[in-house]
Amino acid sequence: MGRTGHLGGRAMTRQEHISSEDSEQILIDELLEAGVIDSASLERATQVARGEGDPVWRILPRLGLMSEEQLAKTMAKAFGMKLVLMGDFPKELPFRDKISRRFLMEHQVLPLGEKKGVVQVAVADPDSDYALRAVEQALDSTVIALLASPADIATKLEEYFAEGISAMARITTGEDAGPARLSDDDLDVLRDSASGAPVVKLVNLIIERAVTAGASDIHIEPFENNLVVRYRIDGVLQAVESPPPHMSNAIISRIKLLSNLNIAERRLPQDGRAKVAVRGTPIDMRVSTMPALFGESVVLRILDQSSVALDLAELGFAADDIQRIEKLVHRPSGIVLAVGPTGSGKTTTLYAALSLINTVDRKILTVEDPVEYQIQGIVQSQVKPGIGLDFATVLRSLLRQDPDIIMVGEIRDTETAKIAVQAALTGHTVFSTLHTNSAIATVTRLVDMGIEPFLLGATLGGIIAQRLVRRLCPECREPTKVDRAALGAARIPELPKSGPVKLWRAKGCAACHQTGYRGRTVICEILEISEELQHALSQFSNENELAGIVRKDGFRSLFDSGIGKVLSGETSLEEILRVTLEK
């Protein structure tokens, strides 16, 4: 295997070299044991590998049977190597004048720099003995190999040798970049341009970069003199490199073609879905177009099932919150609501809650718009308003399917709300989402939608109000001392009785793209319906009355939940104040 290994661990010597066939079998065994692939997928990849003459492990991502990230993680585990990510790569290529670009590209190796007299080299193939020996000779130094994704190495090498020109710039300034500007009336030309290689490459690059960055949404917005592309990463929009404005129509038309939308219709909003493969991982996207002053604004919601953890603990819920949610979902009947603004993780929470009770003795039906994640064992339906199949229509049919549990993607109107209440009154457990700011405000919203207070008292089982907050980057977060009096003024509870109060703040590094944050976690407030609260709901008059009752029961607000995350070092006080709007 060459001098593969990792710093702080054992580096394999050449005497311990494993043949390519043996190393591939070790990897395949690990993939099968971990459940990443099954025997049918392996057989399919093996047949393709025989025809192309490539190792099976290189074929698996190409066929979409696993992602390159999954492959790299499994390789690292199988061969005891340290895995490095693109954020760990240096800004400038070390030893650039000593190793040729052609060699690095051909063998997919990338020097990371020298540490304690040893050169670290990222490799895509754990059986890179020849390439490592060549690097040793070129640098006259001992090397240790670290494992990296082939796509990460290729992307970074391309960036190093781009000579100041980005991949997007090379596409948009090539000889076949397309016409200077396309008229809105040239539909045939527009369709041909949208299917041409430059535009296809450009759209693929925009999507691939978004998935690599962990974005949840892609915003493509045309203005008079420019086209703006922004990614929503960890809930915050960030501007990224954008194509030239003359390619706006072709790019939007390409996205419409992927989504089976009408490229000739620019006067009305359109909604669709698209499916693409990014580095071997199938990615579903929800696509929305909206007419704007200088063209059409497009938003793509990325639905990457491989990145979603349908587990309450992994989503960030505290142990005591998980116990309360489990108590709510095991109710024999009633309505359980997840509430919050758009993008606060409500649907994901409901999926995770349903997974707790998804057993063979329960029939679970859902009606969604759209079906974002497919769950084995649950019958999922999607509304189609264009043919009159709305939430209320599907929900009436679901009740004739003899369900035990029903999930309604969103309560949007009075009719849907009333049917959900009737379903709860007849012994069903109903899960749904609602757009409100807090648990208590949800009651007012339902009353405004026409639900009688006495029906709320009889059917409402519990409300989970939530927000997503950014996690501090574990690589660069910094401790900071703050004034105890200032914290008291900010109403921060549970402070240590003595000594300095240590909080953490965002700094920024390569791993988090200089934002200081990486990933998100959830904060929540959970309203359980006690007998006293049930009585108050039946005679509901105002939110202040309910607030007084829940405070007596030890109700913990979103702000309180967020402060718990601050004191544990998961996030910053500034992030909690940003999300909860409390000062």
Coordinates of C-alpha atoms in Angstrom, one line a residue:
M1 CA 0.0 0.0 0.0
G2 CA 3.0 2.3 0.1
R3 CA 3.7 4.7 2.9
T4 CA 0.0 5.2 3.6
G5 CA -1.2 6.0 7.0
H6 CA -1.8 9.2 9.0
L7 CA 0.0 11.5 11.4
G8 CA -0.1 10.3 15.0
G9 CA -0.8 6.7 13.8
R10 CA 1.1 3.9 12.1
A11 CA 2.4 4.4 8.6
M12 CA 2.5 1.2 6.5
T13 CA 5.8 0.3 5.1
R14 CA 6.5 -1.1 1.6
Q15 CA 7.1 -4.5 3.0
E16 CA 3.4 -4.5 4.1
H17 CA 2.2 -3.7 0.6
I18 CA -1.1 -5.2 -0.3
S19 CA -2.0 -6.1 -3.9
S20 CA -4.6 -4.1 -5.8
E21 CA -6.9 -7.1 -5.8
D22 CA -6.6 -7.7 -2.1
S23 CA -7.1 -4.0 -1.3
E24 CA -10.2 -3.8 -3.5
Q25 CA -11.6 -6.9 -1.8
I26 CA -11.0 -5.3 1.6
L27 CA -12.8 -2.2 0.6
I28 CA -15.8 -4.2 -0.9
D29 CA -16.1 -6.2 2.3
E30 CA -16.2 -3.0 4.3
L31 CA -18.8 -1.5 2.0
L32 CA -21.0 -4.5 2.3
E33 CA -20.6 -4.9 6.0
A34 CA -21.5 -1.2 6.6
G35 CA -24.6 -1.5 4.4
V36 CA -23.4 1.2 2.0
I37 CA -24.1 -1.1 -1.0
D38 CA -25.9 -4.5 -1.4
S39 CA -24.9 -7.5 -3.4
A40 CA -27.1 -6.5 -6.4
S41 CA -25.4 -3.1 -6.6
L42 CA -22.0 -4.8 -6.4
E43 CA -22.8 -7.2 -9.2
R44 CA -24.0 -4.4 -11.4
A45 CA -20.9 -2.3 -10.7
T46 CA -18.7 -5.4 -11.3
Q47 CA -20.1 -6.0 -14.7
V48 CA -19.5 -2.3 -15.7
A49 CA -16.0 -2.4 -14.3
R50 CA -15.1 -5.5 -16.4
G51 CA -16.2 -3.6 -19.5
E52 CA -14.4 -0.4 -18.7
G53 CA -11.3 -1.9 -17.1
D54 CA -11.6 0.3 -14.0
P55 CA -11.7 -0.9 -10.3
V56 CA -15.2 -1.5 -9.0
W57 CA -14.8 1.2 -6.4
R58 CA -14.4 3.8 -9.1
I59 CA -17.5 2.6 -10.9
L60 CA -19.9 2.8 -7.8
P61 CA -20.1 6.6 -7.6
R62 CA -20.5 6.9 -11.4
L63 CA -23.6 4.7 -11.3
G64 CA -25.0 6.7 -8.5
L65 CA -24.9 3.7 -6.1
M66 CA -23.0 5.7 -3.5
S67 CA -21.6 9.1 -3.1
E68 CA -17.9 9.9 -3.4
E69 CA -18.0 11.2 0.2
Q70 CA -19.4 7.8 1.4
L71 CA -16.7 6.0 -0.6
A72 CA -13.9 8.1 0.9
K73 CA -15.1 7.7 4.4
T74 CA -15.4 3.9 4.0
M75 CA -11.9 3.7 2.4
A76 CA -10.4 5.7 5.3
K77 CA -12.0 3.2 7.8
A78 CA -11.0 0.1 5.8
F79 CA -7.3 1.1 5.5
G80 CA -6.8 3.0 8.7
M81 CA -6.1 6.3 7.0
K82 CA -6.9 9.8 8.0
L83 CA -9.5 11.4 5.8
V84 CA -8.9 15.0 4.7
L85 CA -11.6 17.3 3.3
M86 CA -11.3 20.1 0.8
G87 CA -11.3 22.7 3.6
D88 CA -8.1 21.1 4.8
F89 CA -6.3 21.7 1.6
P90 CA -3.8 24.6 1.5
K91 CA -4.6 27.8 -0.3
E92 CA -1.5 27.6 -2.5
L93 CA -0.1 24.4 -4.0
P94 CA 3.1 23.4 -2.2
F95 CA 6.1 22.2 -4.2
R96 CA 4.5 23.5 -7.4
D97 CA 7.8 23.9 -9.2
K98 CA 8.9 20.3 -8.4
I99 CA 6.0 18.2 -9.5
S100 CA 4.3 18.5 -12.8
R101 CA 0.6 19.3 -13.2
R102 CA 0.2 16.3 -15.6
F103 CA 1.6 13.9 -12.9
L104 CA -0.7 15.2 -10.2
M105 CA -3.8 15.1 -12.4
E106 CA -3.1 11.7 -13.8
H107 CA -2.4 10.0 -10.4
Q108 CA -4.8 12.1 -8.4
V109 CA -2.3 13.0 -5.7
L110 CA -2.0 16.4 -4.0
P111 CA 0.8 17.5 -1.7
L112 CA -0.5 19.2 1.4
G113 CA 2.7 20.5 2.9
E114 CA 5.6 19.5 5.2
K115 CA 5.1 18.8 8.9
K116 CA 7.9 17.7 11.2
G117 CA 10.1 16.7 8.3
V118 CA 7.4 14.6 6.6
V119 CA 5.4 15.6 3.5
Q120 CA 1.7 14.9 3.7
V121 CA 0.1 13.9 0.5
A122 CA -3.6 13.5 -0.2
V123 CA -4.4 10.5 -2.4
A124 CA -7.6 9.3 -4.0
D125 CA -6.5 5.7 -4.3
P126 CA -5.1 3.9 -1.1
D127 CA -3.0 1.7 -3.5
S128 CA -0.9 4.6 -4.7
D129 CA 2.6 3.2 -4.0
Y130 CA 4.1 4.1 -7.4
A131 CA 2.8 7.7 -7.2
L132 CA 4.0 8.1 -3.6
R133 CA 7.5 6.8 -4.5
A134 CA 7.7 9.3 -7.3
V135 CA 6.7 12.1 -5.0
E136 CA 9.4 11.0 -2.5
Q137 CA 12.0 11.1 -5.2
A138 CA 10.9 14.4 -6.6
L139 CA 10.9 16.1 -3.1
D140 CA 13.8 14.0 -1.6
S141 CA 11.6 13.5 1.5
T142 CA 9.6 10.9 3.3
V143 CA 5.9 11.1 2.6
I144 CA 2.8 10.0 4.4
A145 CA -0.5 9.5 2.5
L146 CA -3.8 10.8 3.7
L147 CA -7.0 9.9 1.9
A148 CA -9.3 12.4 0.1
S149 CA -12.2 12.2 -2.3
P150 CA -11.2 11.9 -6.0
A151 CA -13.6 14.8 -6.8
D152 CA -12.1 17.0 -4.1
I153 CA -8.6 16.4 -5.4
A154 CA -9.6 17.0 -9.0
T155 CA -11.5 20.2 -8.1
K156 CA -8.7 21.6 -6.0
L157 CA -6.0 20.8 -8.6
E158 CA -8.1 22.5 -11.3
E159 CA -8.3 25.5 -9.0
Y160 CA -4.6 25.5 -8.4
F161 CA -3.7 25.4 -12.1
A162 CA -6.5 27.6 -13.4
E163 CA -4.1 30.6 -13.5
G164 CA -6.6 32.9 -12.0
I165 CA -9.4 31.8 -14.3
S166 CA -12.3 29.9 -12.5
A167 CA -14.0 26.9 -14.0
M168 CA -17.1 29.1 -14.5
A169 CA -15.1 31.7 -16.4
R170 CA -13.6 29.1 -18.7
I171 CA -17.0 27.8 -19.5
T172 CA -18.5 31.2 -20.2
T173 CA -15.6 32.6 -22.2
G174 CA -15.0 29.5 -24.4
E175 CA -15.5 29.5 -28.2
D176 CA -18.8 27.6 -27.9
A177 CA -20.2 29.7 -25.0
G178 CA -23.3 30.4 -27.0
P179 CA -24.8 33.6 -28.6
A180 CA -24.1 37.0 -27.0
R181 CA -27.7 37.4 -26.0
L182 CA -30.9 35.5 -26.7
S183 CA -34.2 37.1 -27.4
D184 CA -37.2 36.0 -25.4
D185 CA -39.0 35.2 -28.7
D186 CA -36.2 32.8 -30.1
L187 CA -37.7 29.7 -28.5
D188 CA -36.0 27.3 -30.9
V189 CA -32.6 28.9 -30.4
L190 CA -33.2 29.1 -26.7
R191 CA -34.1 25.4 -26.5
D192 CA -31.0 24.5 -28.5
S193 CA -28.8 26.8 -26.4
A194 CA -30.2 25.3 -23.1
S195 CA -29.2 21.9 -24.3
G196 CA -25.8 22.9 -25.5
A197 CA -22.6 21.8 -23.7
P198 CA -21.6 25.2 -22.2
V199 CA -25.0 25.8 -20.5
V200 CA -25.3 22.2 -19.4
K201 CA -21.8 22.4 -17.8
L202 CA -22.6 25.8 -16.3
V203 CA -25.9 24.7 -14.6
N204 CA -24.2 21.5 -13.4
L205 CA -21.3 23.5 -11.9
I206 CA -23.8 25.8 -10.1
I207 CA -25.6 22.8 -8.6
E208 CA -22.4 20.9 -7.8
R209 CA -20.9 23.9 -6.0
A210 CA -24.1 24.4 -4.0
V211 CA -24.2 20.7 -2.9
T212 CA -20.5 20.7 -2.0
A213 CA -21.0 23.9 0.1
G214 CA -23.9 22.3 1.9
A215 CA -26.4 24.8 0.6
S216 CA -30.2 24.2 1.1
D217 CA -31.3 26.6 -1.7
I218 CA -29.9 28.1 -4.9
H219 CA -31.2 31.6 -5.8
I220 CA -30.7 32.7 -9.4
E221 CA -31.8 36.3 -9.9
P222 CA -31.6 38.4 -13.1
F223 CA -31.1 42.2 -12.9
E224 CA -30.7 44.9 -15.5
N225 CA -26.9 44.6 -15.8
N226 CA -26.0 41.4 -14.0
L227 CA -27.2 37.9 -13.0
V228 CA -26.8 37.1 -9.3
V229 CA -26.4 33.6 -7.9
R230 CA -26.7 33.1 -4.1
Y231 CA -26.6 30.0 -1.9
R232 CA -28.4 29.7 1.4
I233 CA -25.9 28.0 3.6
D234 CA -26.8 27.2 7.2
G235 CA -29.9 29.5 6.8
V236 CA -28.0 32.6 5.6
L237 CA -27.7 33.7 1.9
Q238 CA -24.2 34.1 0.5
A239 CA -23.3 35.6 -2.9
V240 CA -21.2 33.3 -5.1
E241 CA -19.5 33.6 -8.5
S242 CA -22.2 34.3 -11.1
P243 CA -22.4 33.7 -14.9
P244 CA -22.5 36.7 -17.3
P245 CA -26.0 38.3 -17.7
H246 CA -26.2 37.4 -21.4
M247 CA -26.5 33.7 -20.4
S248 CA -29.5 34.3 -18.1
N249 CA -32.2 33.1 -20.5
A250 CA -30.3 30.0 -21.5
I251 CA -29.5 29.1 -17.8
I252 CA -33.1 29.5 -16.7
S253 CA -34.4 27.5 -19.7
R254 CA -32.0 24.7 -18.9
I255 CA -33.3 24.5 -15.4
K256 CA -36.9 24.5 -16.8
L257 CA -36.0 21.6 -19.1
L258 CA -34.6 19.7 -16.2
S259 CA -37.8 20.3 -14.2
N260 CA -40.3 19.6 -17.1
L261 CA -41.5 23.2 -17.0
N262 CA -42.7 25.2 -20.0
I263 CA -39.8 27.3 -21.3
A264 CA -42.2 29.5 -23.3
E265 CA -44.2 30.6 -20.3
R266 CA -42.6 33.6 -18.6
R267 CA -45.6 35.5 -17.5
L268 CA -46.8 33.1 -14.7
P269 CA -45.0 31.4 -11.8
Q270 CA -44.2 27.7 -12.3
D271 CA -43.3 24.9 -9.9
G272 CA -41.5 21.6 -10.7
R273 CA -39.0 19.0 -9.6
A274 CA -35.7 18.0 -11.0
K275 CA -33.3 15.1 -10.3
V276 CA -29.6 15.3 -11.0
A277 CA -26.5 13.3 -9.9
V278 CA -23.7 15.2 -8.1
R279 CA -20.5 13.2 -7.6
G280 CA -22.5 10.0 -7.8
T281 CA -25.2 11.1 -5.3
P282 CA -28.7 11.5 -6.7
I283 CA -30.1 14.9 -5.7
D284 CA -33.8 15.9 -5.8
M285 CA -34.6 19.6 -6.3
R286 CA -37.8 21.5 -5.9
V287 CA -37.8 24.3 -8.5
S288 CA -39.8 27.5 -8.4
T289 CA -39.8 30.2 -11.1
M290 CA -41.3 33.7 -10.6
P291 CA -41.6 36.5 -13.3
A292 CA -39.5 39.5 -12.4
L293 CA -38.7 42.9 -13.9
F294 CA -35.6 41.7 -15.9
G295 CA -36.5 38.1 -16.5
E296 CA -37.4 35.2 -14.2
S297 CA -36.2 34.6 -10.7
V298 CA -35.5 30.9 -9.9
V299 CA -35.1 29.2 -6.6
L300 CA -34.0 25.6 -6.3
R301 CA -34.5 23.8 -3.0
I302 CA -32.0 21.0 -2.6
L303 CA -33.4 17.8 -1.2
D304 CA -30.4 15.7 -0.5
Q305 CA -31.7 12.6 1.3
S306 CA -28.2 11.4 2.1
S307 CA -27.6 14.4 4.3
V308 CA -30.8 14.2 6.3
A309 CA -30.8 12.5 9.7
L310 CA -34.3 11.4 10.7
D311 CA -33.2 11.1 14.3
L312 CA -34.2 13.7 16.9
A313 CA -30.9 13.5 18.8
E314 CA -28.9 14.1 15.5
L315 CA -31.2 17.0 14.7
G316 CA -30.0 18.6 17.9
F317 CA -32.9 18.1 20.3
A318 CA -31.9 17.9 23.9
A319 CA -32.6 14.7 25.8
D320 CA -35.5 16.1 27.9
D321 CA -37.0 17.6 24.7
I322 CA -36.8 14.2 23.0
Q323 CA -38.7 12.6 26.0
R324 CA -41.5 15.1 25.7
I325 CA -41.7 14.7 21.9
E326 CA -41.8 10.9 22.3
K327 CA -44.7 11.4 24.8
L328 CA -46.6 13.5 22.3
V329 CA -46.1 11.1 19.3
H330 CA -47.3 8.1 21.3
R331 CA -50.7 9.7 22.1
P332 CA -53.6 7.5 20.8
S333 CA -55.3 10.5 19.2
G334 CA -55.1 14.3 18.8
I335 CA -53.2 16.9 16.8
V336 CA -49.5 17.4 17.1
L337 CA -48.1 20.5 15.3
A338 CA -44.6 21.5 14.4
V339 CA -44.6 25.3 13.8
G340 CA -42.1 28.0 12.8
P341 CA -41.2 30.0 9.7
T342 CA -40.2 28.6 6.3
G343 CA -36.9 26.7 6.5
S344 CA -37.0 26.0 10.2
G345 CA -36.9 22.2 9.9
K346 CA -40.6 21.5 10.8
T347 CA -41.2 18.7 8.2
T348 CA -37.9 17.0 9.1
T349 CA -38.9 17.0 12.7
L350 CA -42.2 15.4 11.8
Y351 CA -40.4 12.8 9.7
A352 CA -38.1 12.0 12.7
A353 CA -41.1 11.8 15.0
L354 CA -43.0 9.4 12.6
S355 CA -39.9 7.2 12.5
L356 CA -40.4 6.6 16.2
I357 CA -43.8 5.0 15.6
N358 CA -43.3 3.6 12.1
T359 CA -44.1 0.0 13.0
V360 CA -45.8 -2.8 11.1
D361 CA -48.9 -2.6 13.3
R362 CA -49.6 1.0 12.4
K363 CA -50.8 2.4 9.1
I364 CA -49.3 5.8 8.5
L365 CA -50.5 8.0 5.6
T366 CA -49.2 11.4 4.6
V367 CA -50.4 14.1 2.2
E368 CA -47.6 16.5 1.3
D369 CA -46.6 19.3 -1.1
P370 CA -44.2 18.0 -2.3
V371 CA -43.1 14.6 -0.9
E372 CA -39.6 15.7 0.2
Y373 CA -38.2 12.5 1.6
Q374 CA -39.4 8.9 0.9
I375 CA -39.8 6.8 4.0
Q376 CA -40.1 3.0 3.9
G377 CA -43.3 1.7 5.4
I378 CA -45.3 4.9 5.1
V379 CA -47.8 5.6 2.3
Q380 CA -47.1 9.1 1.0
S381 CA -49.3 11.1 -1.3
Q382 CA -48.6 14.4 -3.1
V383 CA -51.1 17.1 -3.8
K384 CA -51.6 18.4 -7.3
P385 CA -53.5 21.7 -7.2
G386 CA -53.6 21.9 -11.0
I387 CA -56.0 19.0 -11.2
G388 CA -58.0 19.9 -8.1
L389 CA -56.1 17.5 -5.8
D390 CA -55.5 19.8 -2.8
F391 CA -54.8 19.0 0.8
A392 CA -58.5 19.0 1.8
T393 CA -59.4 16.6 -1.1
V394 CA -56.6 14.2 -0.4
L395 CA -57.2 14.3 3.4
R396 CA -60.9 13.3 2.9
S397 CA -59.8 10.3 0.9
L398 CA -57.1 9.4 3.5
L399 CA -59.7 9.0 6.1
R400 CA -61.3 6.2 4.1
Q401 CA -58.0 4.3 3.9
D402 CA -58.3 3.2 7.6
P403 CA -55.2 5.0 8.9
D404 CA -53.9 5.0 12.4
I405 CA -51.8 8.1 11.9
I406 CA -52.0 10.9 9.4
M407 CA -49.5 13.5 8.5
V408 CA -50.6 16.6 6.7
G409 CA -47.7 18.5 5.2
E410 CA -49.1 21.9 6.1
I411 CA -52.4 23.3 7.3
R412 CA -52.9 26.2 4.9
D413 CA -56.6 26.9 5.0
T414 CA -59.8 26.6 7.1
E415 CA -61.1 23.5 5.3
T416 CA -57.9 21.6 5.9
A417 CA -57.8 22.6 9.5
K418 CA -61.4 21.5 10.1
I419 CA -60.8 18.1 8.5
A420 CA -57.7 17.6 10.6
V421 CA -59.8 18.4 13.7
Q422 CA -62.5 16.0 12.7
A423 CA -59.9 13.3 12.1
A424 CA -58.5 13.8 15.6
L425 CA -62.0 13.7 17.1
T426 CA -62.6 10.3 15.5
G427 CA -59.6 8.7 17.1
H428 CA -56.8 9.4 14.7
T429 CA -53.4 11.0 15.5
V430 CA -52.7 13.9 13.2
F431 CA -49.3 15.5 12.6
S432 CA -49.0 18.7 10.7
T433 CA -47.1 22.0 10.3
L434 CA -48.2 25.6 10.6
H435 CA -46.4 28.9 9.9
T436 CA -46.5 30.7 13.3
N437 CA -43.9 32.4 15.4
S438 CA -44.4 30.6 18.7
A439 CA -46.3 27.7 20.3
I440 CA -48.8 30.0 22.0
A441 CA -49.3 32.1 18.8
T442 CA -50.4 28.8 17.1
V443 CA -53.6 28.8 19.1
T444 CA -54.5 32.3 18.0
R445 CA -53.8 31.3 14.4
L446 CA -56.0 28.2 14.5
V447 CA -58.9 30.3 16.1
D448 CA -58.4 32.9 13.3
M449 CA -58.7 30.0 10.8
G450 CA -62.2 29.3 12.1
I451 CA -61.6 26.4 14.6
E452 CA -63.8 26.7 17.6
P453 CA -61.8 27.0 20.9
F454 CA -63.7 24.2 22.5
L455 CA -62.6 21.9 19.6
L456 CA -59.0 22.9 20.2
G457 CA -59.3 22.0 23.8
A458 CA -60.6 18.6 22.8
T459 CA -58.2 17.8 20.1
L460 CA -54.9 19.6 20.4
G461 CA -52.2 17.3 21.8
G462 CA -49.1 19.4 21.7
I463 CA -47.1 22.0 19.8
I464 CA -43.4 22.0 18.9
A465 CA -42.2 25.5 17.9
Q466 CA -38.7 25.5 16.5
R467 CA -35.9 27.4 14.8
L468 CA -32.6 26.3 13.3
V469 CA -29.4 28.1 14.5
R470 CA -25.9 27.8 13.2
R471 CA -23.4 25.8 15.1
L472 CA -20.0 27.3 15.9
C473 CA -17.3 25.8 13.8
P474 CA -15.4 23.4 16.2
E475 CA -12.2 24.1 14.4
C476 CA -12.0 27.8 15.1
R477 CA -14.4 28.8 17.8
E478 CA -12.9 31.0 20.4
P479 CA -13.7 31.3 24.1
T480 CA -14.7 34.8 25.3
K481 CA -15.3 36.2 28.8
V482 CA -18.4 38.3 29.2
D483 CA -19.7 40.5 32.0
R484 CA -22.0 38.7 34.4
A485 CA -24.1 41.8 34.8
A486 CA -24.6 42.1 31.1
L487 CA -25.7 38.5 30.9
G488 CA -28.2 39.1 33.7
A489 CA -29.6 42.0 31.8
A490 CA -30.0 39.8 28.8
R491 CA -32.2 37.5 31.0
I492 CA -29.8 34.5 30.6
P493 CA -30.7 31.9 33.2
E494 CA -28.7 29.0 34.7
L495 CA -25.5 31.0 35.1
P496 CA -22.8 29.4 37.3
K497 CA -23.0 30.7 40.8
S498 CA -19.4 31.9 40.9
G499 CA -16.4 32.4 38.7
P500 CA -16.1 33.8 35.2
V501 CA -18.8 32.9 32.6
K502 CA -17.2 31.4 29.5
L503 CA -19.0 31.7 26.2
W504 CA -17.8 31.0 22.7
R505 CA -17.7 33.3 19.6
A506 CA -17.3 32.7 15.9
K507 CA -13.9 33.4 14.4
G508 CA -13.6 31.9 10.9
C509 CA -11.3 29.4 9.1
A510 CA -11.0 27.4 5.9
A511 CA -13.2 24.6 7.2
C512 CA -16.2 27.0 7.7
H513 CA -15.4 29.2 4.7
Q514 CA -14.5 32.0 7.1
T515 CA -18.0 32.3 8.5
G516 CA -17.2 30.9 12.0
Y517 CA -20.2 28.5 11.7
R518 CA -20.6 25.0 10.3
G519 CA -23.9 23.1 10.3
R520 CA -27.0 23.9 12.2
T521 CA -28.8 22.6 15.3
V522 CA -32.4 23.1 16.5
I523 CA -33.8 25.1 19.4
C524 CA -37.4 24.6 20.4
E525 CA -40.3 25.2 22.8
I526 CA -42.7 22.4 23.4
L527 CA -46.2 23.1 24.6
E528 CA -47.8 20.0 26.2
I529 CA -51.5 20.3 26.8
S530 CA -52.3 19.8 30.5
E531 CA -55.8 19.6 32.0
E532 CA -55.6 23.2 33.1
L533 CA -54.4 24.3 29.7
Q534 CA -57.0 22.2 28.0
H535 CA -59.7 24.0 30.0
A536 CA -58.2 27.4 29.2
L537 CA -58.1 26.5 25.5
S538 CA -61.8 25.7 25.5
Q539 CA -62.5 29.2 26.8
F540 CA -59.7 30.9 25.0
S541 CA -59.7 34.7 25.1
N542 CA -56.1 35.9 24.7
E543 CA -52.5 34.7 24.5
N544 CA -51.5 36.4 27.8
E545 CA -53.8 34.1 29.7
L546 CA -52.2 31.0 28.1
A547 CA -48.7 32.4 28.7
G548 CA -49.4 32.7 32.4
I549 CA -50.6 29.1 32.7
V550 CA -47.6 27.6 30.7
R551 CA -45.1 29.6 32.7
K552 CA -46.4 28.0 35.9
D553 CA -45.8 24.5 34.3
G554 CA -42.1 25.3 33.7
F555 CA -42.5 26.1 30.0
R556 CA -39.1 26.8 28.3
S557 CA -39.2 29.3 25.5
L558 CA -37.2 29.3 22.3
F559 CA -34.9 31.9 23.8
D560 CA -34.3 29.8 26.9
S561 CA -33.6 26.7 24.7
G562 CA -31.2 28.8 22.7
I563 CA -29.3 30.0 25.8
G564 CA -28.8 26.4 26.8
K565 CA -27.0 25.9 23.4
V566 CA -25.0 29.0 24.1
L567 CA -23.8 27.9 27.6
S568 CA -22.9 24.5 26.2
G569 CA -20.7 26.1 23.5
E570 CA -22.7 24.9 20.5
T571 CA -23.6 28.4 19.2
S572 CA -23.1 32.0 20.0
L573 CA -25.3 34.5 21.9
E574 CA -25.4 36.7 18.7
E575 CA -26.8 33.8 16.7
I576 CA -29.6 33.2 19.3
L577 CA -30.5 36.9 19.3
R578 CA -30.6 36.9 15.5
V579 CA -32.9 34.0 15.3
T580 CA -35.3 34.6 18.2
L581 CA -35.4 38.4 17.8
E582 CA -35.0 38.9 21.6
K583 CA -32.7 41.6 22.9

